[in-house]
Amino acid sequence: MNNKNQISGLHHITAICSNPQQNIDFYTKLLGLRLVKVTVNFDDPTTYHLYYGDEMGHPGTILTFFPWIDAPKGHRGTGQAITTSFLVPEKSIDYWKTRLKNNNVCFGGPKKRFEDDQVITLYDPDGLELELIAHSSAKENDERFWKDGPISYENGIRGFYSVSLSEEGYERTSEILNELGYKMIENEGNRFRFQLENSQSTAGAKILDVLCLPYTPHGMIGLGTVHHIAFRTPSDENQKSIRENIINIGLNPTPVIDRTYFHSVYFREPGGVLFEIATDPPGFTLDQKVEDLGERLMLPKWLEPVRERLEKVLPKIDLPKYNKDNSK
Ligand code: ZN
């Protein structure tokens, strides 16, 4: 089976941060995302895994972090996803400029990219490069909003707009992107824009930009860098067929790994970026009700017996409490 139509956009982006509390405060209080899951890194349970997103934690809105407190600072470079871009409503640029200024967050822009993107660039407390992209497609993404968060509906983030990869060249990466259903639609200088071929709209995290930066040093994973990006697929069956096609084109995917909230297959694309294919189900309401998401540390069954020990080792964090009067 062909992969086309089996990927429906970005699922999540995972990055590295230092202090988990600083990270929670920045993404929930300043950017107005919801902390939808607090769990541990299943490969290293003494580290948290924090997930932010919209109210439900829909695929396409999820930014996740491993807080590696003592890790060295990483640096952005080729073979990495270097910029994570959120979609904001078309007329929200002035609001965001004021909000960032009032919170002493340095930013660049707004500047125009391609025809319709208005781009503000900023950095999180660990130096992770982020963009807020104001675009008319935000209105098609209205349900991807955290309505009980600190930012009004007129201005709030609507999930991801895109992600930018830094590559030496774009052709080899382009091949695998084509295989996943993306097609190059335009370029501006060294920025090559890919969009899911089956989609009419750019809403819903369907864009990926490849930046050709052949003279830039290779990226190094560490604080303030992206660890991997995940594409979403509707079912285990779809994932299986995508995995077979990845093998057929000569790449080397992992077996399917159960990440509790989704099932994952990882592989490195030819330019060096770690890609993941993640299933939409079961999702973040698997073990918590929508209104309770992110309010306590959740562990997979096999780690529940050591919960007490883990809670002693993990740094103390204050989890956001929301006004749930309406949902009771
Ligand atoms: Zn992942």
mmCIF file of C-alpha atoms and ligand atoms in Angstrom, residues 11-14 49 51 64 66 227-230 259 262 264 266 275-278, ligand 1:
data_model
loop_
_atom_site.group_PDB
_atom_site.id
_atom_site.type_symbol
_atom_site.label_atom_id
_atom_site.label_comp_id
_atom_site.label_asym_id
_atom_site.label_seq_id
_atom_site.Cartn_x
_atom_site.Cartn_y
_atom_site.Cartn_z
ATOM 1 C CA HIS A 11 1.568 14.517 15.936
ATOM 2 C CA HIS A 12 4.053 15.954 18.447
ATOM 3 C CA ILE A 13 7.466 17.543 18.782
ATOM 4 C CA THR A 14 9.784 16.548 21.621
ATOM 5 C CA HIS A 49 8.067 13.708 30.405
ATOM 6 C CA TYR A 51 3.240 17.171 27.414
ATOM 7 C CA THR A 64 6.711 17.549 24.860
ATOM 8 C CA PHE A 66 12.354 15.782 28.763
ATOM 9 C CA HIS A 227 14.957 15.624 20.115
ATOM 10 C CA HIS A 228 12.580 14.344 17.431
ATOM 11 C CA ILE A 229 9.424 15.153 15.514
ATOM 12 C CA ALA A 230 6.451 12.806 15.199
ATOM 13 C CA ARG A 259 4.166 4.775 24.500
ATOM 14 C CA PHE A 262 0.220 6.413 21.284
ATOM 15 C CA SER A 264 5.520 4.731 17.963
ATOM 16 C CA TYR A 266 11.204 5.803 15.016
ATOM 17 C CA PHE A 275 11.390 11.041 12.801
ATOM 18 C CA GLU A 276 8.608 9.158 14.552
ATOM 19 C CA ILE A 277 5.306 7.810 13.269
ATOM 20 C CA ALA A 278 2.766 7.985 16.122
HETATM 21 ZN ZN ZN B 1 7.876 11.153 20.317
#
